[in-house]
Amino acid sequence: MQNFGHLLRRLRRDAVLTQEELAELTGLSIRSISDLERGVRAPRRSTERLLSTALRLPASAASEFTDAARYRRFAVEAA
């Protein structure tokens, strides 16, 4: 499974969005996007949905994204 932060960064770049643009589309702060991409924070479920919608992920990519987000949340909760 791909690291959530790396996956988010790749999907954002594939969508040709800057962190600032993704932040604007989701209502999150630029700092939050940066923290998620660097693995400093785990995404909440609501954040995961906002990002998935803003990135316009097809079903296959959305599934991978959801799995990576859940894995990241579980890793943080288990620590």
mmCIF file of N, CA and C in Angstrom:
data_model
loop_
_atom_site.group_PDB
_atom_site.id
_atom_site.type_symbol
_atom_site.label_atom_id
_atom_site.label_comp_id
_atom_site.label_asym_id
_atom_site.label_seq_id
_atom_site.Cartn_x
_atom_site.Cartn_y
_atom_site.Cartn_z
ATOM 1 N N MET A 1 0.846 -1.185 0.000
ATOM 2 C CA MET A 1 0.000 0.000 0.000
ATOM 3 C C MET A 1 0.891 1.247 0.000
ATOM 4 N N GLN A 2 0.480 2.213 -0.796
ATOM 5 C CA GLN A 2 1.266 3.437 -0.911
ATOM 6 C C GLN A 2 1.038 4.337 0.305
ATOM 7 N N ASN A 3 2.076 5.016 0.732
ATOM 8 C CA ASN A 3 2.022 5.989 1.814
ATOM 9 C C ASN A 3 0.991 7.062 1.469
ATOM 10 N N PHE A 4 0.121 7.399 2.428
ATOM 11 C CA PHE A 4 -0.944 8.361 2.161
ATOM 12 C C PHE A 4 -0.409 9.705 1.687
ATOM 13 N N GLY A 5 0.593 10.228 2.356
ATOM 14 C CA GLY A 5 1.139 11.536 1.979
ATOM 15 C C GLY A 5 1.687 11.550 0.565
ATOM 16 N N HIS A 6 2.423 10.497 0.206
ATOM 17 C CA HIS A 6 2.959 10.419 -1.158
ATOM 18 C C HIS A 6 1.844 10.274 -2.181
ATOM 19 N N LEU A 7 0.828 9.489 -1.838
ATOM 20 C CA LEU A 7 -0.305 9.304 -2.740
ATOM 21 C C LEU A 7 -1.045 10.620 -2.936
ATOM 22 N N LEU A 8 -1.301 11.334 -1.854
ATOM 23 C CA LEU A 8 -1.986 12.633 -1.959
ATOM 24 C C LEU A 8 -1.185 13.582 -2.841
ATOM 25 N N ARG A 9 0.110 13.661 -2.634
ATOM 26 C CA ARG A 9 0.953 14.548 -3.438
ATOM 27 C C ARG A 9 0.890 14.171 -4.924
ATOM 28 N N ARG A 10 0.978 12.862 -5.201
ATOM 29 C CA ARG A 10 0.937 12.404 -6.593
ATOM 30 C C ARG A 10 -0.408 12.724 -7.243
ATOM 31 N N LEU A 11 -1.495 12.458 -6.521
ATOM 32 C CA LEU A 11 -2.821 12.732 -7.072
ATOM 33 C C LEU A 11 -3.051 14.225 -7.281
ATOM 34 N N ARG A 12 -2.545 15.037 -6.355
ATOM 35 C CA ARG A 12 -2.681 16.493 -6.501
ATOM 36 C C ARG A 12 -1.925 16.967 -7.735
ATOM 37 N N ARG A 13 -0.710 16.458 -7.905
ATOM 38 C CA ARG A 13 0.087 16.844 -9.072
ATOM 39 C C ARG A 13 -0.534 16.329 -10.362
ATOM 40 N N ASP A 14 -1.066 15.111 -10.331
ATOM 41 C CA ASP A 14 -1.746 14.561 -11.515
ATOM 42 C C ASP A 14 -2.943 15.421 -11.906
ATOM 43 N N ALA A 15 -3.591 16.018 -10.902
ATOM 44 C CA ALA A 15 -4.734 16.898 -11.144
ATOM 45 C C ALA A 15 -4.286 18.310 -11.531
ATOM 46 N N VAL A 16 -2.981 18.518 -11.574
ATOM 47 C CA VAL A 16 -2.368 19.804 -11.914
ATOM 48 C C VAL A 16 -2.877 20.906 -10.979
ATOM 49 N N LEU A 17 -2.772 20.614 -9.684
ATOM 50 C CA LEU A 17 -3.174 21.569 -8.663
ATOM 51 C C LEU A 17 -1.998 21.865 -7.744
ATOM 52 N N THR A 18 -1.906 23.089 -7.314
ATOM 53 C CA THR A 18 -0.941 23.456 -6.280
ATOM 54 C C THR A 18 -1.577 23.149 -4.928
ATOM 55 N N GLN A 19 -0.764 23.176 -3.880
ATOM 56 C CA GLN A 19 -1.328 23.007 -2.544
ATOM 57 C C GLN A 19 -2.340 24.109 -2.259
ATOM 58 N N GLU A 20 -2.053 25.305 -2.710
ATOM 59 C CA GLU A 20 -2.946 26.436 -2.491
ATOM 60 C C GLU A 20 -4.287 26.211 -3.175
ATOM 61 N N GLU A 21 -4.252 25.719 -4.403
ATOM 62 C CA GLU A 21 -5.492 25.475 -5.143
ATOM 63 C C GLU A 21 -6.311 24.357 -4.502
ATOM 64 N N LEU A 22 -5.635 23.296 -4.064
ATOM 65 C CA LEU A 22 -6.350 22.205 -3.404
ATOM 66 C C LEU A 22 -6.947 22.677 -2.080
ATOM 67 N N ALA A 23 -6.207 23.493 -1.367
ATOM 68 C CA ALA A 23 -6.724 24.050 -0.114
ATOM 69 C C ALA A 23 -7.990 24.866 -0.378
ATOM 70 N N GLU A 24 -7.974 25.656 -1.408
ATOM 71 C CA GLU A 24 -9.141 26.478 -1.746
ATOM 72 C C GLU A 24 -10.339 25.610 -2.124
ATOM 73 N N LEU A 25 -10.106 24.562 -2.884
ATOM 74 C CA LEU A 25 -11.191 23.670 -3.304
ATOM 75 C C LEU A 25 -11.810 22.905 -2.144
ATOM 76 N N THR A 26 -11.013 22.597 -1.138
ATOM 77 C CA THR A 26 -11.490 21.790 -0.016
ATOM 78 C C THR A 26 -11.913 22.602 1.196
ATOM 79 N N GLY A 27 -11.468 23.846 1.278
ATOM 80 C CA GLY A 27 -11.736 24.644 2.464
ATOM 81 C C GLY A 27 -10.741 24.369 3.585
ATOM 82 N N LEU A 28 -9.722 23.577 3.284
ATOM 83 C CA LEU A 28 -8.659 23.307 4.253
ATOM 84 C C LEU A 28 -7.595 24.389 4.132
ATOM 85 N N SER A 29 -6.734 24.470 5.112
ATOM 86 C CA SER A 29 -5.637 25.427 5.028
ATOM 87 C C SER A 29 -4.502 24.832 4.195
ATOM 88 N N ILE A 30 -3.672 25.696 3.676
ATOM 89 C CA ILE A 30 -2.490 25.250 2.933
ATOM 90 C C ILE A 30 -1.610 24.432 3.866
ATOM 91 N N ARG A 31 -1.511 24.847 5.099
ATOM 92 C CA ARG A 31 -0.710 24.127 6.093
ATOM 93 C C ARG A 31 -1.231 22.710 6.292
ATOM 94 N N SER A 32 -2.533 22.554 6.322
ATOM 95 C CA SER A 32 -3.124 21.217 6.480
ATOM 96 C C SER A 32 -2.770 20.313 5.307
ATOM 97 N N ILE A 33 -2.860 20.849 4.100
ATOM 98 C CA ILE A 33 -2.501 20.066 2.913
ATOM 99 C C ILE A 33 -1.030 19.662 3.004
ATOM 100 N N SER A 34 -0.185 20.611 3.338
ATOM 101 C CA SER A 34 1.250 20.345 3.470
ATOM 102 C C SER A 34 1.517 19.289 4.540
ATOM 103 N N ASP A 35 0.857 19.420 5.691
ATOM 104 C CA ASP A 35 1.041 18.456 6.782
ATOM 105 C C ASP A 35 0.605 17.054 6.368
ATOM 106 N N LEU A 36 -0.505 16.957 5.654
ATOM 107 C CA LEU A 36 -0.984 15.661 5.183
ATOM 108 C C LEU A 36 0.007 15.040 4.203
ATOM 109 N N GLU A 37 0.514 15.847 3.293
ATOM 110 C CA GLU A 37 1.465 15.332 2.299
ATOM 111 C C GLU A 37 2.780 14.898 2.939
ATOM 112 N N ARG A 38 3.178 15.572 3.998
ATOM 113 C CA ARG A 38 4.438 15.232 4.677
ATOM 114 C C ARG A 38 4.260 14.135 5.723
ATOM 115 N N GLY A 39 3.018 13.721 5.955
ATOM 116 C CA GLY A 39 2.770 12.662 6.923
ATOM 117 C C GLY A 39 2.764 13.129 8.361
ATOM 118 N N VAL A 40 2.671 14.433 8.568
ATOM 119 C CA VAL A 40 2.650 15.000 9.915
ATOM 120 C C VAL A 40 1.291 14.752 10.574
ATOM 121 N N ARG A 41 0.242 14.698 9.759
ATOM 122 C CA ARG A 41 -1.112 14.492 10.264
ATOM 123 C C ARG A 41 -1.768 13.348 9.511
ATOM 124 N N ALA A 42 -2.678 12.679 10.169
ATOM 125 C CA ALA A 42 -3.515 11.673 9.522
ATOM 126 C C ALA A 42 -4.830 12.350 9.133
ATOM 127 N N PRO A 43 -5.391 11.981 7.999
ATOM 128 C CA PRO A 43 -6.639 12.632 7.572
ATOM 129 C C PRO A 43 -7.844 12.131 8.359
ATOM 130 N N ARG A 44 -8.731 13.025 8.679
ATOM 131 C CA ARG A 44 -10.022 12.636 9.243
ATOM 132 C C ARG A 44 -10.869 12.103 8.086
ATOM 133 N N ARG A 45 -11.925 11.397 8.409
ATOM 134 C CA ARG A 45 -12.797 10.880 7.341
ATOM 135 C C ARG A 45 -13.397 12.013 6.523
ATOM 136 N N SER A 46 -13.784 13.082 7.176
ATOM 137 C CA SER A 46 -14.376 14.214 6.453
ATOM 138 C C SER A 46 -13.341 14.857 5.524
ATOM 139 N N THR A 47 -12.103 14.929 5.985
ATOM 140 C CA THR A 47 -11.019 15.489 5.167
ATOM 141 C C THR A 47 -10.754 14.589 3.974
ATOM 142 N N GLU A 48 -10.756 13.300 4.207
ATOM 143 C CA GLU A 48 -10.560 12.322 3.130
ATOM 144 C C GLU A 48 -11.616 12.516 2.046
ATOM 145 N N ARG A 49 -12.875 12.692 2.451
ATOM 146 C CA ARG A 49 -13.961 12.896 1.470
ATOM 147 C C ARG A 49 -13.794 14.212 0.715
ATOM 148 N N LEU A 50 -13.432 15.268 1.420
ATOM 149 C CA LEU A 50 -13.216 16.566 0.766
ATOM 150 C C LEU A 50 -12.116 16.472 -0.289
ATOM 151 N N LEU A 51 -11.017 15.825 0.072
ATOM 152 C CA LEU A 51 -9.892 15.689 -0.847
ATOM 153 C C LEU A 51 -10.263 14.837 -2.049
ATOM 154 N N SER A 52 -10.926 13.731 -1.802
ATOM 155 C CA SER A 52 -11.323 12.834 -2.884
ATOM 156 C C SER A 52 -12.236 13.545 -3.879
ATOM 157 N N THR A 53 -13.180 14.312 -3.368
ATOM 158 C CA THR A 53 -14.092 15.065 -4.230
ATOM 159 C C THR A 53 -13.345 16.140 -5.011
ATOM 160 N N ALA A 54 -12.501 16.892 -4.336
ATOM 161 C CA ALA A 54 -11.766 17.982 -4.993
ATOM 162 C C ALA A 54 -10.818 17.458 -6.067
ATOM 163 N N LEU A 55 -10.247 16.275 -5.824
ATOM 164 C CA LEU A 55 -9.318 15.693 -6.793
ATOM 165 C C LEU A 55 -10.042 14.963 -7.930
ATOM 166 N N ARG A 56 -11.366 14.824 -7.795
ATOM 167 C CA ARG A 56 -12.196 14.164 -8.822
ATOM 168 C C ARG A 56 -11.656 12.779 -9.160
ATOM 169 N N LEU A 57 -11.461 11.993 -8.122
ATOM 170 C CA LEU A 57 -10.855 10.681 -8.290
ATOM 171 C C LEU A 57 -11.824 9.689 -8.910
ATOM 172 N N PRO A 58 -11.361 8.935 -9.906
ATOM 173 C CA PRO A 58 -12.191 7.840 -10.428
ATOM 174 C C PRO A 58 -12.296 6.753 -9.350
ATOM 175 N N ALA A 59 -13.230 5.846 -9.512
ATOM 176 C CA ALA A 59 -13.511 4.837 -8.488
ATOM 177 C C ALA A 59 -12.272 4.063 -8.054
ATOM 178 N N SER A 60 -11.447 3.639 -8.984
ATOM 179 C CA SER A 60 -10.269 2.844 -8.626
ATOM 180 C C SER A 60 -9.285 3.656 -7.793
ATOM 181 N N ALA A 61 -9.058 4.897 -8.157
ATOM 182 C CA ALA A 61 -8.138 5.753 -7.406
ATOM 183 C C ALA A 61 -8.746 6.138 -6.058
ATOM 184 N N ALA A 62 -10.055 6.351 -6.030
ATOM 185 C CA ALA A 62 -10.728 6.709 -4.780
ATOM 186 C C ALA A 62 -10.615 5.570 -3.779
ATOM 187 N N SER A 63 -10.713 4.343 -4.255
ATOM 188 C CA SER A 63 -10.588 3.182 -3.381
ATOM 189 C C SER A 63 -9.182 3.097 -2.789
ATOM 190 N N GLU A 64 -8.169 3.279 -3.605
ATOM 191 C CA GLU A 64 -6.784 3.261 -3.134
ATOM 192 C C GLU A 64 -6.551 4.398 -2.132
ATOM 193 N N PHE A 65 -7.108 5.571 -2.432
ATOM 194 C CA PHE A 65 -6.966 6.742 -1.576
ATOM 195 C C PHE A 65 -7.606 6.487 -0.208
ATOM 196 N N THR A 66 -8.817 5.925 -0.219
ATOM 197 C CA THR A 66 -9.525 5.608 1.021
ATOM 198 C C THR A 66 -8.758 4.584 1.843
ATOM 199 N N ASP A 67 -8.258 3.555 1.188
ATOM 200 C CA ASP A 67 -7.478 2.527 1.893
ATOM 201 C C ASP A 67 -6.231 3.130 2.541
ATOM 202 N N ALA A 68 -5.529 3.986 1.812
ATOM 203 C CA ALA A 68 -4.310 4.606 2.337
ATOM 204 C C ALA A 68 -4.639 5.526 3.515
ATOM 205 N N ALA A 69 -5.748 6.256 3.407
ATOM 206 C CA ALA A 69 -6.154 7.154 4.493
ATOM 207 C C ALA A 69 -6.522 6.362 5.739
ATOM 208 N N ARG A 70 -7.270 5.277 5.559
ATOM 209 C CA ARG A 70 -7.662 4.453 6.700
ATOM 210 C C ARG A 70 -6.438 3.815 7.349
ATOM 211 N N TYR A 71 -5.520 3.339 6.545
ATOM 212 C CA TYR A 71 -4.298 2.735 7.070
ATOM 213 C C TYR A 71 -3.518 3.763 7.884
ATOM 214 N N ARG A 72 -3.429 5.001 7.375
ATOM 215 C CA ARG A 72 -2.708 6.068 8.076
ATOM 216 C C ARG A 72 -3.388 6.393 9.399
ATOM 217 N N ARG A 73 -4.728 6.481 9.397
ATOM 218 C CA ARG A 73 -5.451 6.755 10.644
ATOM 219 C C ARG A 73 -5.216 5.642 11.654
ATOM 220 N N PHE A 74 -5.277 4.390 11.195
ATOM 221 C CA PHE A 74 -5.074 3.254 12.081
ATOM 222 C C PHE A 74 -3.676 3.283 12.675
ATOM 223 N N ALA A 75 -2.676 3.613 11.864
ATOM 224 C CA ALA A 75 -1.293 3.662 12.339
ATOM 225 C C ALA A 75 -1.127 4.716 13.428
ATOM 226 N N VAL A 76 -1.794 5.848 13.273
ATOM 227 C CA VAL A 76 -1.695 6.919 14.261
ATOM 228 C C VAL A 76 -2.438 6.525 15.550
ATOM 229 N N GLU A 77 -3.621 5.913 15.412
ATOM 230 C CA GLU A 77 -4.384 5.510 16.585
ATOM 231 C C GLU A 77 -3.687 4.415 17.377
ATOM 232 N N ALA A 78 -2.971 3.543 16.668
ATOM 233 C CA ALA A 78 -2.283 2.429 17.325
ATOM 234 C C ALA A 78 -1.019 2.876 18.055
ATOM 235 N N ALA A 79 -0.494 4.033 17.669
ATOM 236 C CA ALA A 79 0.772 4.506 18.267
ATOM 237 C C ALA A 79 0.603 5.011 19.671
#
